[in-house]
Amino acid sequence: MKRITLLGATGSIGLRTLDLVASFPEEFQVAGLAARGSNVDLLADLCRKYSPRAVALLDAGAVDRRARRLTAPRPELLAGPEGLAALARDVDADVVVSALVGGAGLLPTMAAIQAGRTLALANKETLVMAGSLMTAAARRRGVKLLPVDSEHSAVFQCLAGHNRGDVHRILLTASGGPFRETPKTRLASVTVEDALRHPTWKMGAKITIDSATLMNKGLEIIEAHWLFDVASDRVQVVVHPQSIVHSMVEYVDGSVIAQLGVADMGVPILYALTYPERRPTPAPRLDLTRVGPLTFYEPDADKFPCLRLARAALEQGGAAPVVLNAANEIAVAAFLHRRIGFTDIADLIERALVGSRAGELRSIEECVAIDAETRRDVERLVDARDGGRPA
Ligand code: NAD
Ligand code: MG
């Protein structure tokens, strides 16, 4: 029986993970659940269904509201950022699934690694911010970082049984998002609804906007760098609108190994939970005779500047990826609140990156400070752009 702590239990990845727990009651048991706390009813349902030992909510007020709705056996209730980190660190679990969205996941994810817990990582922003510190801590504690992101799960599977020295490059596939065919001149006027209409994957709002700007792929280049120890110029992005080939590894002899499957996050989540074993999926399977043609082409770097910005931040190193991520989070939230336009997202990130410091990140504290400072700076730029209109 594997005990699972789930950070981000009420999100898209979190709920899909819990579906799998319900499909394999003999295999998995929920140890801890964490979320922001905005949906108290959903959390009360999850507690009834999965009986976690402990629950951590960012919002302390939600802890009180929730406590009143819980029936016995009551889980231990933890609150605030400290509560989330304590859940990841102190509650006994065989795997911690890191599926909060954004930089909020950094401290609890680090806490899980420092406690020596196997990590199933969906929360790519944490690795973008603090990849050097996270991978160093994982090495020190002998912790496995198992990718949940579908592309990285694909690469991880394509690397198994091969010599790392024989890898020529990694081919990360991208759906291209909802604006794949939209002319560049129309991007400035697309709406939030247009951007949220992802062609192949159903996901949380933030990553869906990242997929529309292609920043998601930019973040994934950085994620691949840290997970697989490859330089930026060894990661090629290939647009593949059908989202069937989840990524590929090309070896020095020209052989390319790909991983395929339906566009269902259940597959990479289940693999991270059962690794190195596999289990029969309870979901629909791939039938290649029915999917039609598979196509591949180069992304339009001019139309999607976020790809270039992410590569530049990775190459610069130090604080640059922290700034990239924080600026992106603030800009995406401002776009979702209709305070800025779609193309302002990349503009704001570019402005934030100017003058960001190089040099190694020395500590998580330094990373958190740069993150907070960038958020403040970009908030000010957003205020200036929308004339201080309230959201
Ligand atoms: P989501 O928005 O659906 O869910 C986010 C979860 O995090 C929720 O449980 C929410 O309560 C919690 N949360 C949000 N802000 C918080 C805060 N400040 N403090 C504490 N908790 C907070 O997001 P998602 O789509 O499930 O994505 C989660 C992560 O997985 C992201 O990093 C995303 O990039 C990554 N990812 C998602 C998918 C997908 O298919 N959804 C695929 C690959 C990677
Ligand atoms: Mg992905």
XYZ file of C-alpha atoms and ligand atoms in Angstrom:
436
model
C 0.000 0.000 0.000
C 1.482 3.360 -1.035
C 0.603 6.350 1.132
C 0.202 9.516 -0.919
C 0.340 13.137 0.133
C -1.245 15.348 -2.470
C -0.342 19.041 -2.686
C -2.995 20.733 -4.825
C -5.752 18.195 -4.156
C -8.597 20.306 -5.563
C -6.891 21.126 -8.873
C -6.966 19.450 -12.243
C -3.953 17.211 -11.503
C -5.046 16.706 -7.888
C -8.527 15.447 -8.755
C -7.182 13.202 -11.527
C -4.728 11.727 -9.007
C -7.576 11.078 -6.566
C -9.568 9.326 -9.344
C -6.642 6.937 -9.682
C -6.505 6.406 -5.919
C -10.199 5.478 -6.073
C -9.546 3.104 -9.007
C -6.811 1.247 -7.089
C -8.039 1.031 -3.486
C -5.665 -1.869 -2.718
C -2.642 0.068 -3.940
C -3.023 3.633 -2.724
C -4.119 5.404 0.395
C -4.273 9.159 0.984
C -2.034 10.388 3.801
C -2.343 14.163 3.389
C -4.211 16.673 1.268
C -3.287 20.316 0.685
C -4.987 23.110 -1.244
C -5.616 26.820 -1.178
C -8.960 26.356 0.595
C -11.256 28.328 -1.682
C -13.639 25.399 -2.205
C -14.601 24.202 1.254
C -17.426 21.924 0.058
C -15.164 20.078 -2.330
C -12.564 19.619 0.416
C -15.166 18.261 2.830
C -16.228 15.738 0.130
C -12.642 14.698 -0.504
C -12.097 14.156 3.230
C -15.197 11.958 3.471
C -14.163 9.924 0.457
C -10.406 9.554 1.087
C -10.031 9.895 4.900
C -6.662 11.697 4.920
C -4.710 11.776 8.187
C -4.030 15.499 7.751
C -5.227 18.414 5.646
C -3.376 21.703 5.075
C -5.043 24.806 3.683
C -3.330 28.032 2.772
C -6.323 30.049 3.881
C -6.592 29.842 7.690
C -10.219 31.038 7.578
C -11.065 28.066 5.370
C -9.617 25.736 8.013
C -12.192 27.017 10.536
C -15.077 26.843 8.065
C -14.060 23.357 7.084
C -13.538 22.063 10.596
C -17.238 22.649 11.309
C -18.282 20.482 8.371
C -16.133 17.485 9.115
C -17.438 14.266 10.535
C -15.296 11.762 12.474
C -12.600 10.609 11.974
C -11.383 14.181 11.656
C -8.057 14.779 9.956
C -5.452 16.926 11.650
C -5.884 20.472 10.272
C -2.925 22.668 9.360
C -2.997 26.234 8.050
C -0.935 28.746 6.106
C 2.282 28.308 4.121
C 3.915 26.730 7.206
C 1.069 24.240 7.457
C 1.561 23.179 3.838
C 5.289 22.655 4.392
C 4.629 20.747 7.639
C 2.174 18.447 5.849
C 4.735 17.644 3.133
C 7.515 17.129 5.680
C 5.917 15.505 8.719
C 3.015 13.338 7.543
C 4.287 9.840 6.722
C 3.931 9.250 2.995
C 5.665 7.114 0.374
C 5.066 9.647 -2.418
C 4.326 13.355 -2.335
C 2.508 14.561 -5.447
C 3.498 18.196 -5.986
C 0.565 19.696 -7.897
C 0.026 23.159 -6.495
C 0.143 25.796 -9.183
C 3.001 28.291 -9.338
C 5.596 29.465 -6.846
C 3.259 28.671 -3.924
C 4.464 25.091 -4.298
C 8.130 25.885 -3.744
C 8.420 25.607 0.042
C 6.194 22.530 0.516
C 7.922 20.788 -2.400
C 11.349 21.557 -0.926
C 10.100 20.363 2.476
C 9.092 17.007 0.947
C 12.521 16.605 -0.670
C 14.353 17.567 2.516
C 12.305 14.981 4.397
C 13.535 12.380 1.879
C 10.144 11.689 0.297
C 9.812 10.449 -3.286
C 8.363 13.297 -5.309
C 5.919 13.059 -8.211
C 6.386 16.510 -9.707
C 3.682 18.309 -11.669
C 4.389 21.796 -10.294
C 7.006 22.731 -12.917
C 7.229 26.356 -11.721
C 9.119 25.204 -8.606
C 11.808 23.557 -10.717
C 12.022 26.618 -12.970
C 12.567 28.823 -9.914
C 14.924 26.679 -7.908
C 16.099 23.824 -10.138
C 19.693 23.908 -8.924
C 18.699 23.902 -5.240
C 15.966 21.284 -5.664
C 18.062 18.834 -7.657
C 21.009 19.292 -5.265
C 18.737 18.625 -2.252
C 17.255 15.580 -4.020
C 20.738 14.194 -4.706
C 21.800 14.769 -1.098
C 18.749 12.968 0.277
C 18.674 10.286 -2.454
C 15.171 11.456 -3.422
C 13.653 10.467 -6.754
C 12.086 13.319 -8.766
C 9.484 11.558 -10.912
C 8.009 13.724 -13.673
C 4.233 14.038 -13.972
C 4.279 16.578 -16.811
C 3.317 14.456 -19.840
C 6.316 15.522 -21.955
C 8.806 14.834 -19.183
C 7.178 11.540 -18.290
C 7.591 10.675 -21.989
C 11.270 11.663 -22.005
C 11.844 9.781 -18.738
C 10.371 6.646 -20.340
C 12.362 7.140 -23.586
C 15.585 7.400 -21.550
C 15.039 4.197 -19.567
C 17.588 1.516 -20.385
C 19.861 3.827 -22.396
C 23.178 5.540 -21.675
C 22.740 9.216 -20.884
C 26.003 9.902 -22.752
C 24.371 8.642 -25.961
C 21.575 11.241 -25.906
C 21.887 13.702 -28.772
C 18.841 15.832 -27.948
C 15.362 15.913 -26.493
C 12.344 16.693 -28.688
C 9.579 18.262 -26.603
C 6.224 18.218 -28.344
C 3.754 21.105 -27.992
C 0.108 21.188 -29.031
C 0.639 24.759 -30.234
C -2.291 25.972 -28.114
C -5.490 27.684 -29.264
C -3.640 30.374 -31.304
C -1.553 28.014 -33.410
C -3.341 29.223 -36.555
C -4.175 32.772 -35.398
C -2.290 35.496 -37.306
C 0.170 37.415 -35.129
C -1.634 40.685 -35.779
C -4.806 39.338 -34.122
C -3.150 38.183 -30.900
C -3.338 41.591 -29.206
C -7.133 41.443 -29.242
C -7.844 37.801 -28.285
C -10.049 37.370 -25.194
C -9.627 35.371 -22.007
C -12.278 32.942 -23.284
C -10.353 32.431 -26.553
C -7.159 31.758 -24.625
C -8.840 29.301 -22.235
C -10.085 27.153 -25.142
C -7.258 24.625 -25.288
C -7.530 22.253 -28.250
C -6.382 18.999 -26.637
C -5.908 19.185 -22.844
C -8.289 20.168 -20.040
C -6.219 21.856 -17.317
C -6.171 24.617 -14.689
C -6.484 28.228 -15.913
C -2.854 29.264 -15.378
C -1.277 26.436 -17.380
C -3.956 26.838 -20.062
C -2.900 30.475 -20.592
C 0.757 29.348 -20.510
C -0.098 26.905 -23.293
C -1.640 29.726 -25.336
C 1.481 31.944 -25.017
C 3.764 28.875 -25.343
C 5.375 29.899 -22.040
C 4.315 26.451 -20.878
C 6.777 24.991 -23.382
C 9.387 27.539 -22.301
C 8.967 26.456 -18.679
C 9.175 22.843 -19.865
C 12.534 23.469 -21.577
C 13.849 24.636 -18.190
C 12.153 21.704 -16.466
C 13.850 19.302 -18.914
C 17.198 20.953 -18.252
C 16.973 20.224 -14.526
C 15.348 16.793 -14.727
C 17.565 15.379 -17.470
C 20.709 17.516 -17.278
C 20.540 18.787 -20.877
C 21.587 22.228 -22.142
C 19.027 24.543 -23.743
C 20.404 23.959 -27.264
C 19.823 20.210 -26.807
C 16.089 20.670 -26.348
C 14.067 21.193 -29.515
C 10.403 22.163 -29.409
C 8.233 20.477 -32.037
C 4.616 21.528 -32.574
C 2.409 18.447 -32.782
C -1.257 19.514 -32.718
C -2.706 16.032 -32.089
C -0.962 15.601 -28.687
C -0.424 11.866 -29.275
C 3.395 11.776 -29.310
C 4.168 13.162 -25.852
C 7.902 13.709 -26.518
C 10.975 11.994 -27.956
C 14.660 11.386 -27.344
C 17.130 11.373 -30.230
C 20.322 9.368 -29.722
C 23.751 9.963 -31.273
C 23.215 7.213 -33.848
C 20.156 9.019 -35.225
C 17.660 6.680 -33.559
C 14.630 8.562 -32.177
C 12.533 6.977 -29.429
C 9.039 8.360 -28.814
C 6.348 7.789 -26.188
C 2.737 7.857 -27.380
C -0.650 7.758 -25.727
C -4.024 9.464 -25.478
C -4.038 13.025 -24.101
C -4.915 11.995 -20.542
C -2.834 13.089 -17.561
C -3.941 9.891 -15.830
C -1.220 7.994 -17.715
C 1.827 9.998 -16.526
C 0.316 10.429 -13.036
C -0.222 6.670 -12.657
C 3.291 5.921 -13.915
C 4.797 8.320 -11.356
C 2.718 6.679 -8.607
C 3.619 3.088 -9.520
C 7.157 3.623 -10.894
C 9.056 1.483 -11.806
C 6.006 -0.745 -12.179
C 2.989 -0.231 -14.434
C -0.690 -0.874 -13.883
C -3.510 -1.371 -16.391
C -5.120 2.009 -17.032
C -8.798 2.350 -16.166
C -9.130 5.040 -18.903
C -9.566 4.870 -22.729
C -6.476 3.703 -24.631
C -4.762 4.827 -27.804
C -6.052 3.380 -31.071
C -3.647 4.603 -33.753
C -5.948 3.439 -36.536
C -8.503 6.033 -35.400
C -6.448 9.124 -34.603
C -5.764 10.213 -38.182
C -2.547 11.830 -39.419
C 0.111 12.948 -36.948
C 1.846 16.191 -37.947
C 4.958 17.988 -36.696
C 6.450 21.403 -37.386
C 8.556 24.191 -35.955
C 6.975 26.722 -33.583
C 6.641 30.327 -34.774
C 9.258 32.041 -32.598
C 8.220 35.489 -33.739
C 4.563 34.995 -32.836
C 5.354 33.357 -29.480
C 8.199 35.356 -27.857
C 7.792 33.515 -24.525
C 9.756 30.580 -25.927
C 12.749 32.830 -26.619
C 12.424 34.542 -23.228
C 12.441 31.212 -21.382
C 15.498 29.969 -23.257
C 17.306 33.244 -22.587
C 16.483 32.998 -18.863
C 17.759 29.419 -18.715
C 20.972 30.375 -20.500
C 21.500 33.367 -18.231
C 20.819 31.285 -15.107
C 20.905 32.637 -11.545
C 17.924 34.850 -10.806
C 16.679 35.048 -14.421
C 14.401 31.974 -14.333
C 12.968 33.140 -10.976
C 12.171 36.526 -12.540
C 10.766 34.860 -15.669
C 8.424 32.707 -13.627
C 7.263 35.405 -11.198
C 6.670 37.915 -13.984
C 4.738 35.313 -15.937
C 2.535 34.424 -12.945
C 1.636 38.068 -12.315
C 1.074 38.797 -16.008
C -1.108 35.704 -16.498
C -3.211 36.582 -13.434
C -3.591 40.157 -14.759
C -4.678 38.811 -18.143
C -7.181 36.445 -16.498
C -8.567 39.458 -14.576
C -8.830 41.336 -17.891
C -6.420 44.017 -16.721
C -3.965 43.567 -19.624
C -4.087 42.155 -23.134
C -2.701 38.815 -24.280
C 0.455 40.201 -25.918
C 1.191 42.291 -22.797
C 2.094 39.038 -21.026
C 5.325 38.570 -23.003
C 6.056 42.327 -22.926
C 5.882 42.435 -19.135
C 8.107 39.383 -18.772
C 10.655 40.867 -21.153
C 10.713 44.110 -19.170
C 11.101 42.277 -15.872
C 14.036 40.259 -17.223
C 16.062 43.323 -18.176
C 18.828 43.658 -15.638
C 18.008 40.475 -13.698
C 21.039 39.231 -11.845
C 23.193 36.316 -13.080
C 25.287 34.143 -10.734
C 24.228 31.101 -8.755
C 21.178 31.174 -6.491
C 22.635 30.585 -3.055
C 19.549 29.682 -1.088
C 15.807 29.165 -1.173
C 15.491 32.350 0.899
C 17.231 34.302 -1.866
C 14.957 32.683 -4.439
C 11.849 33.607 -2.407
C 13.081 37.210 -2.026
C 13.719 37.639 -5.790
C 10.327 36.089 -6.502
C 8.547 38.518 -4.146
C 10.438 41.553 -5.460
C 9.648 40.661 -9.083
C 5.981 40.176 -8.260
C 5.854 43.667 -6.735
C 7.667 45.220 -9.704
C 5.431 43.570 -12.283
C 2.282 44.448 -10.294
C 3.392 48.074 -10.562
C 3.853 47.714 -14.328
C 0.365 46.181 -14.578
C -1.098 49.063 -12.540
C 0.600 51.540 -14.859
C -0.770 49.757 -17.909
C -4.387 49.521 -16.845
C -4.427 52.931 -15.179
C -4.873 51.383 -11.718
C -8.304 49.982 -12.565
C -9.369 47.498 -9.874
C -9.628 43.904 -11.125
P -5.223 23.986 -10.869
O -5.336 25.458 -10.901
O -6.304 23.160 -11.449
O -5.027 23.518 -9.337
C -4.127 24.131 -8.492
C -4.185 23.566 -7.078
O -3.277 24.343 -6.277
C -5.549 23.676 -6.397
O -5.685 22.592 -5.510
C -5.446 24.981 -5.584
O -6.257 24.984 -4.425
C -3.990 24.976 -5.204
N -3.435 26.326 -5.050
C -3.429 27.322 -5.969
N -2.800 28.402 -5.475
C -2.392 28.076 -4.234
C -1.689 28.778 -3.214
N -1.286 30.028 -3.372
N -1.412 28.110 -2.066
C -1.846 26.850 -1.887
N -2.526 26.144 -2.804
C -2.784 26.750 -3.962
O -3.806 23.627 -11.522
P -3.412 22.312 -12.355
O -3.800 22.470 -13.761
O -3.820 21.083 -11.609
O -1.818 22.429 -12.335
C -1.059 22.142 -11.179
C 0.422 22.090 -11.561
O 0.625 20.990 -12.438
C 0.892 23.349 -12.305
O 2.211 23.619 -11.933
C 0.854 22.919 -13.752
O 1.797 23.608 -14.552
C 1.210 21.447 -13.649
N 0.699 20.635 -14.759
C -0.641 20.525 -14.944
C -1.136 19.780 -15.991
C -2.629 19.603 -16.193
O -3.018 18.823 -17.041
N -3.472 20.296 -15.459
C -0.255 19.122 -16.854
C 1.113 19.247 -16.625
C 1.580 19.993 -15.562
Mg 3.316 19.467 -20.334
